[in-house]
Amino acid sequence: VVQKDIAAEKFPGKYIVKVDDTIKALGDLARQYRKRAGYKVVAITGSVGKTTTRQITHDVLSRHFKTHQSPKSFNNNIGLPFTLLNAPKETEIVIAELGTNHIGEIAYLTRIANPDIAAVINVHPAHLEGFGNLEAIVKEKMSISEGLLSDGVMIINSDFERLVSFCRQKKINYKSFGKNQDADNTAKNVRYHGLSSSFTIDNIHVELPLPGPGNVDNALAAWTICKLFGISAQDFADAVKSFSGNVMRSEVMQVGTLTILNDCYNANPASMKNALEILANIDATKTRRLVFICGDMAELGAQSETLHVKLGEQIANANVDLIISVGKL
């Protein structure tokens, strides 16, 4: 599939299809394949935690169904079509990420994926350079509902009042998860144990080998999705206790006597705050030296300086012993 004139003899035995835009053509092919393939699609979006939520969901569901997921953070107008097109014929469920850094991107992606289940796991100030404010981010994330199948299920994190208000205003039916007790799926008895966490769902104790409040939210989002496929709380707990986590996303590394929390995949106010909370929980006994190494948070537009000042206050309040900062901000 090409958009430039290419000599046919360069590709003997192949058909060459010329189009105006190869990336749009890729999306069109993926949309048609998705319609014909017969698998269910779970689409996950949010400011942080998409990959971890996707992988927890996949790890649990793959024990019961033939599942396929994004191989990495393939969540844009090239990565999502690749994810859908690469699903083997026997696939029953595809779990995909939808990302965005400008208005209209998720609306385009969701119309390719046509999800059976769409989840907005959180909304935080991220990519503000492309959105301007948090309200625009909420609207962009919730546009995932525009591609939802008529009998599909919308899932939101009801700890974010803006998501709840948006759904009520637009009359979007939804299932919710959150730490608030009004959510359809909530976690009780939440505990943070340094490099791991624990909580209770449907009276079942869950040991999560991931640190920090953000990862509990990710697991709760995954549980809400898995529950719709008939997974029991016990089966979910059995599956997640061996979850190994993701490279550069709250990844714990032990180097001699040093414990390194490698959270370098991306940086925005929410991920920085979560990293500091994990750091504080690691030092519950107040016997370790806490070092926080950080670079600039990019794509924050006009609010960049304000959000970096706020981060500085959070670092001070986290009782960090040493901060090493890189970058002009």
CSV table of C-alpha atoms in Angstrom, one decimal:
chain,number,residue,atom,x,y,z
A,1,VAL,CA,0.0,0.0,0.0
A,2,VAL,CA,1.7,3.2,-1.2
A,3,GLN,CA,1.0,6.9,-1.6
A,4,LYS,CA,4.0,7.6,-3.9
A,5,ASP,CA,4.5,6.3,-7.5
A,6,ILE,CA,6.6,3.1,-7.1
A,7,ALA,CA,7.8,0.9,-10.0
A,8,ALA,CA,5.9,-2.4,-10.0
A,9,GLU,CA,9.0,-4.3,-11.0
A,10,LYS,CA,10.5,-3.6,-7.6
A,11,PHE,CA,7.9,-5.9,-6.0
A,12,PRO,CA,7.5,-8.9,-8.4
A,13,GLY,CA,4.4,-11.0,-7.7
A,14,LYS,CA,2.8,-8.3,-5.5
A,15,TYR,CA,-0.2,-6.1,-6.0
A,16,ILE,CA,0.5,-2.4,-5.4
A,17,VAL,CA,-2.4,-0.3,-4.1
A,18,LYS,CA,-2.0,3.4,-4.3
A,19,VAL,CA,-3.9,5.6,-1.8
A,20,ASP,CA,-3.9,9.2,-0.8
A,21,ASP,CA,-2.7,8.5,2.7
A,22,THR,CA,-1.1,5.2,3.8
A,23,ILE,CA,-1.7,5.8,7.5
A,24,LYS,CA,-5.5,6.4,6.9
A,25,ALA,CA,-5.5,3.3,4.7
A,26,LEU,CA,-3.9,1.3,7.5
A,27,GLY,CA,-6.7,2.4,9.8
A,28,ASP,CA,-9.3,1.5,7.3
A,29,LEU,CA,-7.9,-2.0,6.8
A,30,ALA,CA,-7.7,-2.5,10.6
A,31,ARG,CA,-11.4,-1.4,11.0
A,32,GLN,CA,-12.6,-3.9,8.4
A,33,TYR,CA,-10.5,-6.7,9.8
A,34,ARG,CA,-11.8,-6.0,13.3
A,35,LYS,CA,-15.4,-6.2,12.0
A,36,ARG,CA,-14.8,-9.5,10.3
A,37,ALA,CA,-12.5,-11.2,12.8
A,38,GLY,CA,-15.2,-11.8,15.4
A,39,TYR,CA,-13.1,-11.0,18.5
A,40,LYS,CA,-14.1,-8.7,21.3
A,41,VAL,CA,-12.2,-5.5,21.8
A,42,VAL,CA,-11.3,-3.9,25.1
A,43,ALA,CA,-9.9,-0.3,24.6
A,44,ILE,CA,-8.2,1.4,27.5
A,45,THR,CA,-7.3,5.1,27.8
A,46,GLY,CA,-6.1,7.5,30.5
A,47,SER,CA,-3.4,9.9,31.4
A,48,VAL,CA,-1.3,7.3,33.2
A,49,GLY,CA,-1.4,3.6,33.8
A,50,LYS,CA,-2.7,2.4,30.4
A,51,THR,CA,0.0,-0.1,29.8
A,52,THR,CA,0.0,-1.6,33.3
A,53,THR,CA,-3.9,-1.9,33.3
A,54,ARG,CA,-3.7,-3.5,29.8
A,55,GLN,CA,-1.1,-6.0,30.9
A,56,ILE,CA,-2.9,-7.0,34.1
A,57,THR,CA,-6.1,-7.4,32.2
A,58,HIS,CA,-4.3,-9.5,29.6
A,59,ASP,CA,-2.6,-11.7,32.2
A,60,VAL,CA,-5.9,-12.5,33.9
A,61,LEU,CA,-8.1,-13.0,30.8
A,62,SER,CA,-5.4,-15.1,29.0
A,63,ARG,CA,-5.9,-17.8,31.6
A,64,HIS,CA,-9.5,-18.2,30.4
A,65,PHE,CA,-9.6,-16.9,26.8
A,66,LYS,CA,-7.5,-16.7,23.7
A,67,THR,CA,-6.3,-13.1,24.1
A,68,HIS,CA,-4.1,-10.7,22.1
A,69,GLN,CA,-2.7,-7.4,23.3
A,70,SER,CA,-0.6,-4.5,22.1
A,71,PRO,CA,3.0,-5.7,22.0
A,72,LYS,CA,4.2,-2.4,23.5
A,73,SER,CA,2.6,1.0,24.0
A,74,PHE,CA,1.2,0.8,20.5
A,75,ASN,CA,-1.6,3.3,21.1
A,76,ASN,CA,-1.6,5.7,18.2
A,77,ASN,CA,-2.8,5.8,14.6
A,78,ILE,CA,-0.2,3.3,13.5
A,79,GLY,CA,0.2,1.2,16.7
A,80,LEU,CA,-3.5,0.5,17.2
A,81,PRO,CA,-4.1,-0.8,13.6
A,82,PHE,CA,-1.1,-3.0,14.0
A,83,THR,CA,-2.5,-4.4,17.2
A,84,LEU,CA,-5.8,-5.2,15.6
A,85,LEU,CA,-4.4,-6.6,12.3
A,86,ASN,CA,-1.8,-8.8,14.1
A,87,ALA,CA,-4.4,-10.6,16.2
A,88,PRO,CA,-4.4,-14.3,15.2
A,89,LYS,CA,-7.5,-15.8,13.7
A,90,GLU,CA,-8.4,-17.8,16.9
A,91,THR,CA,-8.3,-14.6,19.1
A,92,GLU,CA,-11.3,-14.1,21.3
A,93,ILE,CA,-10.4,-10.9,23.0
A,94,VAL,CA,-8.0,-8.0,21.9
A,95,ILE,CA,-6.9,-5.6,24.6
A,96,ALA,CA,-5.7,-2.3,23.2
A,97,GLU,CA,-4.4,1.0,24.4
A,98,LEU,CA,-5.6,4.3,23.0
A,99,GLY,CA,-3.3,7.3,23.5
A,100,THR,CA,-3.5,10.9,22.6
A,101,ASN,CA,-1.5,14.2,22.6
A,102,HIS,CA,-3.9,16.3,20.5
A,103,ILE,CA,-7.6,16.9,20.1
A,104,GLY,CA,-9.5,14.3,18.0
A,105,GLU,CA,-7.0,11.5,18.2
A,106,ILE,CA,-9.0,9.2,20.4
A,107,ALA,CA,-12.2,9.8,18.5
A,108,TYR,CA,-10.4,8.6,15.3
A,109,LEU,CA,-8.9,5.6,17.1
A,110,THR,CA,-12.1,4.4,18.8
A,111,ARG,CA,-13.9,4.4,15.4
A,112,ILE,CA,-11.2,1.9,14.2
A,113,ALA,CA,-11.3,-0.3,17.3
A,114,ASN,CA,-15.2,-0.2,17.8
A,115,PRO,CA,-14.7,-1.5,21.4
A,116,ASP,CA,-17.0,-3.8,23.2
A,117,ILE,CA,-15.6,-2.4,26.4
A,118,ALA,CA,-14.1,1.1,26.7
A,119,ALA,CA,-12.3,2.2,29.9
A,120,VAL,CA,-11.2,5.7,31.0
A,121,ILE,CA,-8.9,4.9,33.9
A,122,ASN,CA,-8.0,8.5,35.0
A,123,VAL,CA,-7.6,12.1,33.8
A,124,HIS,CA,-4.6,14.2,34.8
A,125,PRO,CA,-2.8,17.2,33.4
A,126,ALA,CA,-0.7,15.7,30.6
A,127,HIS,CA,0.0,16.8,27.1
A,128,LEU,CA,-1.4,20.2,28.1
A,129,GLU,CA,0.5,21.8,25.2
A,130,GLY,CA,-1.9,20.1,22.9
A,131,PHE,CA,-5.1,20.5,25.0
A,132,GLY,CA,-4.8,23.7,27.0
A,133,ASN,CA,-6.7,22.6,30.1
A,134,LEU,CA,-8.0,19.6,32.0
A,135,GLU,CA,-11.6,20.0,30.7
A,136,ALA,CA,-10.3,19.5,27.1
A,137,ILE,CA,-8.4,16.3,28.3
A,138,VAL,CA,-11.6,15.0,29.9
A,139,LYS,CA,-13.6,15.6,26.6
A,140,GLU,CA,-10.8,13.9,24.6
A,141,LYS,CA,-10.6,10.8,26.8
A,142,MET,CA,-14.4,10.4,27.0
A,143,SER,CA,-14.6,10.6,23.2
A,144,ILE,CA,-13.6,6.9,23.4
A,145,SER,CA,-17.3,6.3,23.8
A,146,GLU,CA,-18.0,7.5,20.3
A,147,GLY,CA,-16.8,4.2,18.8
A,148,LEU,CA,-18.3,2.0,21.5
A,149,LEU,CA,-20.6,-0.7,20.0
A,150,SER,CA,-24.3,-0.2,20.7
A,151,ASP,CA,-24.3,-2.9,23.3
A,152,GLY,CA,-20.9,-2.0,24.6
A,153,VAL,CA,-19.9,-1.1,28.2
A,154,MET,CA,-18.3,2.2,29.2
A,155,ILE,CA,-16.1,2.1,32.3
A,156,ILE,CA,-14.9,5.1,34.2
A,157,ASN,CA,-12.9,5.9,37.4
A,158,SER,CA,-15.5,7.5,39.6
A,159,ASP,CA,-12.9,9.0,41.9
A,160,PHE,CA,-12.6,11.6,39.1
A,161,GLU,CA,-15.7,13.8,39.5
A,162,ARG,CA,-15.1,15.3,36.1
A,163,LEU,CA,-15.6,11.9,34.4
A,164,VAL,CA,-18.8,11.3,36.3
A,165,SER,CA,-20.2,14.8,35.5
A,166,PHE,CA,-19.3,14.3,31.8
A,167,CYS,CA,-21.2,11.0,31.6
A,168,ARG,CA,-24.2,12.5,33.4
A,169,GLN,CA,-24.3,15.5,31.2
A,170,LYS,CA,-23.9,13.5,27.9
A,171,LYS,CA,-26.3,10.7,29.3
A,172,ILE,CA,-23.6,8.0,28.9
A,173,ASN,CA,-24.4,4.9,30.8
A,174,TYR,CA,-21.3,3.5,32.6
A,175,LYS,CA,-19.9,1.1,35.1
A,176,SER,CA,-17.5,2.6,37.6
A,177,PHE,CA,-14.5,1.6,39.8
A,178,GLY,CA,-12.8,3.6,42.4
A,179,LYS,CA,-11.7,3.8,46.0
A,180,ASN,CA,-15.0,5.6,46.9
A,181,GLN,CA,-17.7,3.3,48.2
A,182,ASP,CA,-20.3,4.5,45.7
A,183,ALA,CA,-18.4,2.9,42.8
A,184,ASP,CA,-19.7,-0.3,41.3
A,185,ASN,CA,-16.4,-1.9,41.9
A,186,THR,CA,-14.3,-0.7,44.9
A,187,ALA,CA,-11.3,-1.7,46.8
A,188,LYS,CA,-11.4,-2.0,50.6
A,189,ASN,CA,-8.7,-2.5,53.2
A,190,VAL,CA,-6.1,-0.9,50.9
A,191,ARG,CA,-2.6,-1.3,52.2
A,192,TYR,CA,0.8,-0.2,50.8
A,193,HIS,CA,3.7,-2.4,51.8
A,194,GLY,CA,6.7,-0.6,50.4
A,195,LEU,CA,7.2,-2.5,47.1
A,196,SER,CA,3.8,-4.2,47.0
A,197,SER,CA,0.2,-3.5,47.8
A,198,SER,CA,-2.9,-5.3,49.0
A,199,PHE,CA,-6.7,-4.8,49.0
A,200,THR,CA,-10.0,-6.6,49.1
A,201,ILE,CA,-12.5,-7.0,46.3
A,202,ASP,CA,-15.8,-8.8,46.8
A,203,ASN,CA,-14.5,-10.1,50.2
A,204,ILE,CA,-11.5,-11.6,48.5
A,205,HIS,CA,-8.0,-10.6,49.6
A,206,VAL,CA,-5.7,-9.5,46.7
A,207,GLU,CA,-1.9,-9.3,47.0
A,208,LEU,CA,-0.5,-7.1,44.2
A,209,PRO,CA,3.2,-7.2,43.7
A,210,LEU,CA,3.3,-3.6,42.5
A,211,PRO,CA,3.9,-0.5,44.7
A,212,GLY,CA,1.9,2.7,45.1
A,213,PRO,CA,-1.7,4.0,44.9
A,214,GLY,CA,-1.6,4.3,41.1
A,215,ASN,CA,-1.1,0.6,40.7
A,216,VAL,CA,-4.0,-0.2,43.0
A,217,ASP,CA,-6.1,1.9,40.7
A,218,ASN,CA,-4.8,0.1,37.6
A,219,ALA,CA,-5.5,-3.3,39.2
A,220,LEU,CA,-9.0,-2.1,40.1
A,221,ALA,CA,-9.7,-1.0,36.5
A,222,ALA,CA,-8.4,-4.4,35.3
A,223,TRP,CA,-10.7,-6.1,37.7
A,224,THR,CA,-13.7,-4.2,36.5
A,225,ILE,CA,-13.0,-5.3,32.9
A,226,CYS,CA,-12.3,-8.9,33.8
A,227,LYS,CA,-15.5,-9.1,35.9
A,228,LEU,CA,-17.5,-8.3,32.7
A,229,PHE,CA,-16.0,-11.5,31.2
A,230,GLY,CA,-17.2,-13.6,34.1
A,231,ILE,CA,-13.9,-13.8,36.0
A,232,SER,CA,-14.4,-14.3,39.7
A,233,ALA,CA,-12.6,-12.3,42.4
A,234,GLN,CA,-10.7,-15.4,43.5
A,235,ASP,CA,-9.5,-16.1,39.9
A,236,PHE,CA,-8.4,-12.5,39.6
A,237,ALA,CA,-6.5,-12.6,42.9
A,238,ASP,CA,-4.8,-15.9,41.9
A,239,ALA,CA,-3.7,-14.4,38.6
A,240,VAL,CA,-2.3,-11.0,39.8
A,241,LYS,CA,-0.2,-12.3,42.7
A,242,SER,CA,2.4,-13.4,40.1
A,243,PHE,CA,2.2,-10.3,37.9
A,244,SER,CA,5.8,-9.2,37.1
A,245,GLY,CA,5.2,-5.5,36.2
A,246,ASN,CA,6.5,-3.5,33.3
A,247,VAL,CA,10.0,-2.2,32.3
A,248,MET,CA,10.5,1.5,33.4
A,249,ARG,CA,7.0,1.7,34.9
A,250,SER,CA,7.5,1.6,38.7
A,251,GLU,CA,10.0,-1.1,38.0
A,252,VAL,CA,11.9,-2.2,41.1
A,253,MET,CA,15.6,-2.9,40.6
A,254,GLN,CA,18.0,-4.1,43.3
A,255,VAL,CA,21.7,-3.1,42.8
A,256,GLY,CA,23.8,-4.2,45.7
A,257,THR,CA,22.3,-2.4,48.8
A,258,LEU,CA,20.5,0.1,46.5
A,259,THR,CA,16.8,-0.2,45.7
A,260,ILE,CA,16.1,1.6,42.5
A,261,LEU,CA,12.6,2.6,41.5
A,262,ASN,CA,12.8,3.0,37.7
A,263,ASP,CA,9.8,5.0,36.6
A,264,CYS,CA,11.4,6.6,33.5
A,265,TYR,CA,9.0,5.7,30.7
A,266,ASN,CA,7.3,9.1,30.9
A,267,ALA,CA,6.9,12.0,33.2
A,268,ASN,CA,3.8,14.0,34.0
A,269,PRO,CA,2.4,15.5,37.3
A,270,ALA,CA,0.4,12.3,38.1
A,271,SER,CA,3.3,9.9,37.5
A,272,MET,CA,5.7,12.1,39.5
A,273,LYS,CA,3.3,12.3,42.4
A,274,ASN,CA,2.8,8.5,42.3
A,275,ALA,CA,6.6,7.9,42.3
A,276,LEU,CA,7.0,10.1,45.4
A,277,GLU,CA,4.2,8.3,47.2
A,278,ILE,CA,5.9,5.0,46.4
A,279,LEU,CA,9.2,6.4,47.6
A,280,ALA,CA,7.7,7.5,50.9
A,281,ASN,CA,6.1,4.0,51.4
A,282,ILE,CA,9.4,2.3,50.8
A,283,ASP,CA,10.9,4.2,53.7
A,284,ALA,CA,8.2,3.4,56.2
A,285,THR,CA,10.9,2.5,58.8
A,286,LYS,CA,12.7,5.8,58.2
A,287,THR,CA,16.0,4.0,57.9
A,288,ARG,CA,16.8,4.6,54.2
A,289,ARG,CA,18.3,7.6,52.4
A,290,LEU,CA,15.7,8.8,49.8
A,291,VAL,CA,17.1,10.1,46.5
A,292,PHE,CA,14.8,11.5,43.8
A,293,ILE,CA,16.3,12.0,40.4
A,294,CYS,CA,14.0,13.7,37.9
A,295,GLY,CA,14.0,15.4,34.5
A,296,ASP,CA,11.6,17.9,33.0
A,297,MET,CA,7.9,17.1,32.5
A,298,ALA,CA,7.3,17.9,28.8
A,299,GLU,CA,4.3,19.0,26.8
A,300,LEU,CA,2.6,21.0,29.7
A,301,GLY,CA,2.2,24.2,27.7
A,302,ALA,CA,1.5,27.4,29.6
A,303,GLN,CA,1.1,25.5,32.9
A,304,SER,CA,4.5,24.0,32.7
A,305,GLU,CA,6.2,26.3,35.3
A,306,THR,CA,3.3,26.2,37.7
A,307,LEU,CA,3.2,22.4,37.6
A,308,HIS,CA,7.0,22.2,38.2
A,309,VAL,CA,6.7,24.5,41.2
A,310,LYS,CA,4.0,22.2,42.6
A,311,LEU,CA,6.2,19.2,42.0
A,312,GLY,CA,8.9,20.9,44.0
A,313,GLU,CA,6.5,21.3,46.9
A,314,GLN,CA,5.6,17.7,46.7
A,315,ILE,CA,9.2,16.6,46.7
A,316,ALA,CA,9.8,18.8,49.8
A,317,ASN,CA,6.8,17.3,51.6
A,318,ALA,CA,7.9,13.7,50.7
A,319,ASN,CA,11.0,14.2,53.0
A,320,VAL,CA,13.4,13.4,50.2
A,321,ASP,CA,17.0,13.5,51.4
A,322,LEU,CA,18.5,14.4,48.0
A,323,ILE,CA,17.1,15.7,44.8
A,324,ILE,CA,19.1,15.5,41.5
A,325,SER,CA,17.3,17.4,38.8
A,326,VAL,CA,18.1,17.5,35.1
A,327,GLY,CA,16.7,20.0,32.6
A,328,LYS,CA,15.9,23.8,32.6
A,329,LEU,CA,12.7,23.4,34.6
